[in-house]
GROMACS .gro file of C-alpha atoms in nm:
model
  207
    1LEU     CA    1   1.212   4.238   0.051
    2ARG     CA    2   1.101   4.491   0.304
    3PRO     CA    3   0.712   4.517   0.336
    4GLU     CA    4   0.734   4.879   0.244
    5PHE     CA    5   0.900   4.799  -0.086
    6ARG     CA    6   0.683   4.524  -0.167
    7GLY     CA    7   0.386   4.753  -0.108
    8GLN     CA    8   0.522   5.037  -0.341
    9LEU     CA    9   0.587   4.749  -0.617
   10VAL     CA   10   0.205   4.663  -0.568
   11GLN     CA   11   0.118   5.030  -0.612
   12LEU     CA   12   0.337   5.063  -0.909
   13ARG     CA   13   0.205   4.773  -1.068
   14ARG     CA   14  -0.154   4.885  -1.018
   15LYS     CA   15  -0.062   5.230  -1.160
   16VAL     CA   16   0.093   5.075  -1.474
   17PHE     CA   17  -0.209   4.866  -1.545
   18ARG     CA   18  -0.468   5.150  -1.460
   19ASP     CA   19  -0.291   5.445  -1.657
   20ALA     CA   20  -0.054   5.304  -1.921
   21GLU     CA   21  -0.225   5.315  -2.271
   22PRO     CA   22  -0.136   5.036  -2.504
   23LYS     CA   23   0.126   5.113  -2.769
   24ALA     CA   24  -0.057   5.230  -3.095
   25VAL     CA   25   0.071   5.296  -3.454
   26ASN     CA   26  -0.156   5.510  -3.673
   27GLY     CA   27  -0.436   5.439  -3.426
   28GLN     CA   28  -0.394   5.055  -3.418
   29LYS     CA   29  -0.306   4.904  -3.092
   30VAL     CA   30   0.002   4.679  -3.123
   31THR     CA   31   0.010   4.338  -2.942
   32GLY     CA   32   0.315   4.214  -2.742
   33LYS     CA   33   0.422   4.005  -3.054
   34GLY     CA   34   0.365   4.287  -3.278
   35LEU     CA   35   0.583   4.520  -3.049
   36VAL     CA   36   0.860   4.276  -3.066
   37ARG     CA   37   0.863   4.264  -3.447
   38LEU     CA   38   0.857   4.635  -3.461
   39MET     CA   39   1.153   4.649  -3.227
   40ASP     CA   40   1.314   4.386  -3.463
   41GLU     CA   41   1.267   4.608  -3.768
   42PHE     CA   42   1.427   4.903  -3.569
   43VAL     CA   43   1.734   4.698  -3.483
   44GLU     CA   44   1.760   4.563  -3.846
   45ALA     CA   45   1.749   4.934  -3.954
   46PHE     CA   46   2.003   5.051  -3.715
   47ASN     CA   47   2.228   4.754  -3.797
   48ALA     CA   48   2.214   4.837  -4.172
   49GLY     CA   49   2.295   5.214  -4.114
   50ARG     CA   50   1.954   5.327  -4.185
   51VAL     CA   51   1.731   5.567  -3.990
   52PRO     CA   52   1.424   5.372  -3.889
   53SER     CA   53   1.068   5.477  -3.976
   54VAL     CA   54   0.803   5.382  -3.760
   55THR     CA   55   0.554   5.386  -4.053
   56THR     CA   56   0.769   5.177  -4.270
   57ALA     CA   57   0.848   4.926  -4.000
   58TRP     CA   58   0.500   4.905  -3.899
   59ALA     CA   59   0.384   4.841  -4.246
   60SER     CA   60   0.643   4.562  -4.265
   61VAL     CA   61   0.519   4.410  -3.935
   62SER     CA   62   0.145   4.434  -4.042
   63ALA     CA   63   0.228   4.257  -4.369
   64SER     CA   64   0.400   3.988  -4.196
   65GLU     CA   65   0.130   3.923  -3.925
   66CYS     CA   66  -0.142   3.943  -4.178
   67GLN     CA   67   0.026   3.675  -4.384
   68ARG     CA   68   0.070   3.461  -4.048
   69ALA     CA   69  -0.300   3.531  -3.976
   70LEU     CA   70  -0.385   3.401  -4.321
   71ASP     CA   71  -0.183   3.108  -4.301
   72GLU     CA   72  -0.292   3.012  -3.955
   73ALA     CA   73  -0.657   3.059  -4.055
   74THR     CA   74  -0.629   2.847  -4.361
   75VAL     CA   75  -0.473   2.563  -4.149
   76PHE     CA   76  -0.765   2.594  -3.923
   77ALA     CA   77  -1.024   2.598  -4.178
   78GLU     CA   78  -0.869   2.309  -4.354
   79ALA     CA   79  -0.890   2.120  -4.014
   80SER     CA   80  -1.253   2.213  -3.979
   81LYS     CA   81  -1.326   2.106  -4.353
   82ALA     CA   82  -1.173   1.765  -4.270
   83SER     CA   83  -1.386   1.738  -3.959
   84LEU     CA   84  -1.698   1.836  -4.167
   85LEU     CA   85  -1.609   1.568  -4.439
   86ALA     CA   86  -1.579   1.309  -4.162
   87GLN     CA   87  -1.948   1.361  -4.063
   88LEU     CA   88  -2.082   1.329  -4.413
   89PRO     CA   89  -2.333   1.244  -4.545
   90MET     CA   90  -2.578   1.494  -4.400
   91PRO     CA   91  -2.887   1.684  -4.516
   92ALA     CA   92  -2.809   1.989  -4.758
   93PRO     CA   93  -2.940   2.258  -4.517
   94GLU     CA   94  -2.735   2.117  -4.221
   95MET     CA   95  -2.428   2.108  -4.443
   96THR     CA   96  -2.479   2.474  -4.561
   97LYS     CA   97  -2.506   2.572  -4.191
   98ALA     CA   98  -2.181   2.377  -4.112
   99LEU     CA   99  -2.000   2.558  -4.404
  100VAL     CA  100  -2.112   2.912  -4.282
  101LYS     CA  101  -1.991   2.820  -3.936
  102LEU     CA  102  -1.660   2.723  -4.090
  103LYS     CA  103  -1.625   3.047  -4.254
  104VAL     CA  104  -1.723   3.263  -3.956
  105ASP     CA  105  -1.482   3.074  -3.732
  106ALA     CA  106  -1.201   3.101  -3.987
  107LEU     CA  107  -1.246   3.482  -4.011
  108ALA     CA  108  -1.249   3.510  -3.646
  109LYS     CA  109  -0.926   3.312  -3.622
  110PHE     CA  110  -0.787   3.550  -3.887
  111ARG     CA  111  -0.913   3.863  -3.680
  112SER     CA  112  -0.741   3.736  -3.374
  113ILE     CA  113  -0.400   3.745  -3.527
  114ALA     CA  114  -0.403   4.017  -3.808
  115LEU     CA  115  -0.246   4.362  -3.735
  116GLY     CA  116  -0.284   4.682  -3.930
  117ASP     CA  117  -0.560   4.913  -4.049
  118GLU     CA  118  -0.836   4.818  -4.267
  119SER     CA  119  -0.641   4.899  -4.596
  120ALA     CA  120  -0.362   4.659  -4.486
  121VAL     CA  121  -0.577   4.376  -4.362
  122LYS     CA  122  -0.851   4.376  -4.647
  123GLN     CA  123  -0.665   4.182  -4.912
  124TYR     CA  124  -0.566   3.910  -4.681
  125ARG     CA  125  -0.911   3.875  -4.534
  126GLU     CA  126  -1.059   3.861  -4.892
  127ASP     CA  127  -0.788   3.601  -4.979
  128LEU     CA  128  -0.897   3.379  -4.684
  129SER     CA  129  -1.275   3.435  -4.774
  130GLU     CA  130  -1.202   3.306  -5.129
  131ARG     CA  131  -1.004   3.006  -5.007
  132VAL     CA  132  -1.297   2.906  -4.767
  133ASP     CA  133  -1.564   2.975  -5.029
  134SER     CA  134  -1.374   2.714  -5.248
  135PHE     CA  135  -1.438   2.448  -4.996
  136ALA     CA  136  -1.818   2.452  -5.089
  137GLY     CA  137  -1.811   2.278  -5.431
  138PRO     CA  138  -1.596   1.975  -5.318
  139VAL     CA  139  -1.791   1.932  -4.997
  140VAL     CA  140  -2.120   1.940  -5.164
  141GLY     CA  141  -1.980   1.696  -5.440
  142GLU     CA  142  -1.860   1.470  -5.156
  143ASN     CA  143  -2.186   1.475  -4.970
  144SER     CA  144  -2.385   1.386  -5.273
  145ARG     CA  145  -2.130   1.099  -5.344
  146ARG     CA  146  -2.148   0.955  -4.978
  147THR     CA  147  -2.539   1.006  -4.984
  148LYS     CA  148  -2.541   0.784  -5.292
  149GLU     CA  149  -2.308   0.522  -5.147
  150VAL     CA  150  -2.471   0.495  -4.806
  151CYS     CA  151  -2.834   0.492  -4.967
  152GLU     CA  152  -2.750   0.248  -5.232
  153GLU     CA  153  -2.626   0.007  -4.946
  154LEU     CA  154  -2.937   0.061  -4.746
  155ALA     CA  155  -3.171   0.030  -5.026
  156ALA     CA  156  -2.999  -0.299  -5.144
  157ASP     CA  157  -3.024  -0.428  -4.798
  158LEU     CA  158  -3.392  -0.350  -4.763
  159TRP     CA  159  -3.464  -0.468  -5.117
  160ARG     CA  160  -3.311  -0.825  -5.050
  161PRO     CA  161  -3.624  -0.982  -4.882
  162LEU     CA  162  -3.828  -0.868  -5.179
  163LYS     CA  163  -3.596  -0.985  -5.442
  164ARG     CA  164  -3.594  -1.327  -5.275
  165LYS     CA  165  -3.980  -1.330  -5.267
  166LEU     CA  166  -4.000  -1.247  -5.629
  167GLU     CA  167  -3.731  -1.510  -5.723
  168MET     CA  168  -3.922  -1.760  -5.534
  169GLN     CA  169  -4.254  -1.649  -5.662
  170GLU     CA  170  -4.392  -1.634  -5.303
  171TYR     CA  171  -4.627  -1.344  -5.387
  172GLN     CA  172  -4.976  -1.479  -5.429
  173ASP     CA  173  -5.115  -1.141  -5.556
  174GLU     CA  174  -5.029  -0.781  -5.638
  175ALA     CA  175  -5.154  -0.653  -5.301
  176GLY     CA  176  -4.916  -0.847  -5.111
  177PHE     CA  177  -4.619  -0.699  -5.333
  178GLU     CA  178  -4.741  -0.357  -5.285
  179ALA     CA  179  -4.753  -0.397  -4.913
  180ASP     CA  180  -4.395  -0.496  -4.903
  181ILE     CA  181  -4.307  -0.197  -5.142
  182LYS     CA  182  -4.490   0.040  -4.895
  183GLU     CA  183  -4.294  -0.105  -4.616
  184PHE     CA  184  -3.962  -0.087  -4.813
  185GLU     CA  185  -4.029   0.288  -4.876
  186GLY     CA  186  -4.113   0.364  -4.525
  187HIS     CA  187  -3.797   0.194  -4.372
  188TYR     CA  188  -3.575   0.372  -4.643
  189LYS     CA  189  -3.713   0.712  -4.576
  190GLU     CA  190  -3.685   0.656  -4.198
  191ARG     CA  191  -3.325   0.536  -4.215
  192ALA     CA  192  -3.168   0.713  -4.535
  193ARG     CA  193  -2.945   1.023  -4.457
  194GLY     CA  194  -2.779   1.281  -4.670
  195ASP     CA  195  -2.908   1.531  -4.930
  196ASP     CA  196  -3.274   1.489  -5.033
  197THR     CA  197  -3.203   1.489  -5.408
  198THR     CA  198  -2.979   1.199  -5.403
  199VAL     CA  199  -3.194   1.013  -5.132
  200ASN     CA  200  -3.481   1.044  -5.346
  201ALA     CA  201  -3.283   0.959  -5.666
  202VAL     CA  202  -3.160   0.620  -5.517
  203LEU     CA  203  -3.516   0.534  -5.416
  204THR     CA  204  -3.660   0.588  -5.744
  205GLN     CA  205  -3.364   0.368  -5.876
  206PHE     CA  206  -3.493   0.088  -5.687
  207LEU     CA  207  -3.874   0.130  -5.755
   0.00000   0.00000   0.00000
């Protein structure tokens, strides 16, 4: 290509990026994918012998993209939930913080895809919020179960030497036994992990 022509192309490109405004319907900017869907709606209307309506076509595109946003955000949230479950047990405040982050990230994923005004997007966003909120109960229950499992195993391991001494009648006085109990508690509290209520309940069970 001649240098003059290439220079004109560069100028045209700059002008397009500088001056061209994004396509918008009812004040809502349309993404490239949304524009393609909008054109599909027009083609379908023409092929069916109908006069295409921008408003009707846009409503259909918006509903379709919002559903896609809901579906993809749900998949994202489920994957985040699985990742969170793999990290259990953990303290309740840490778990609550992780659940809040999961919801924030899922809603951000939804917003990055959804198209349409607030009235079109609202119901889909609320559906996603309800789905993510429903994770809390099962996650809390699983955290408690895994805390109990891990802490019982830890307590049993720490209790084993004391049990052997008791069976062998090695304690000469109460002070020796109390010293070992205190040491048992210290090691348990230092190494136990999970929600405090279950951690303390398991400790009480062994004492």
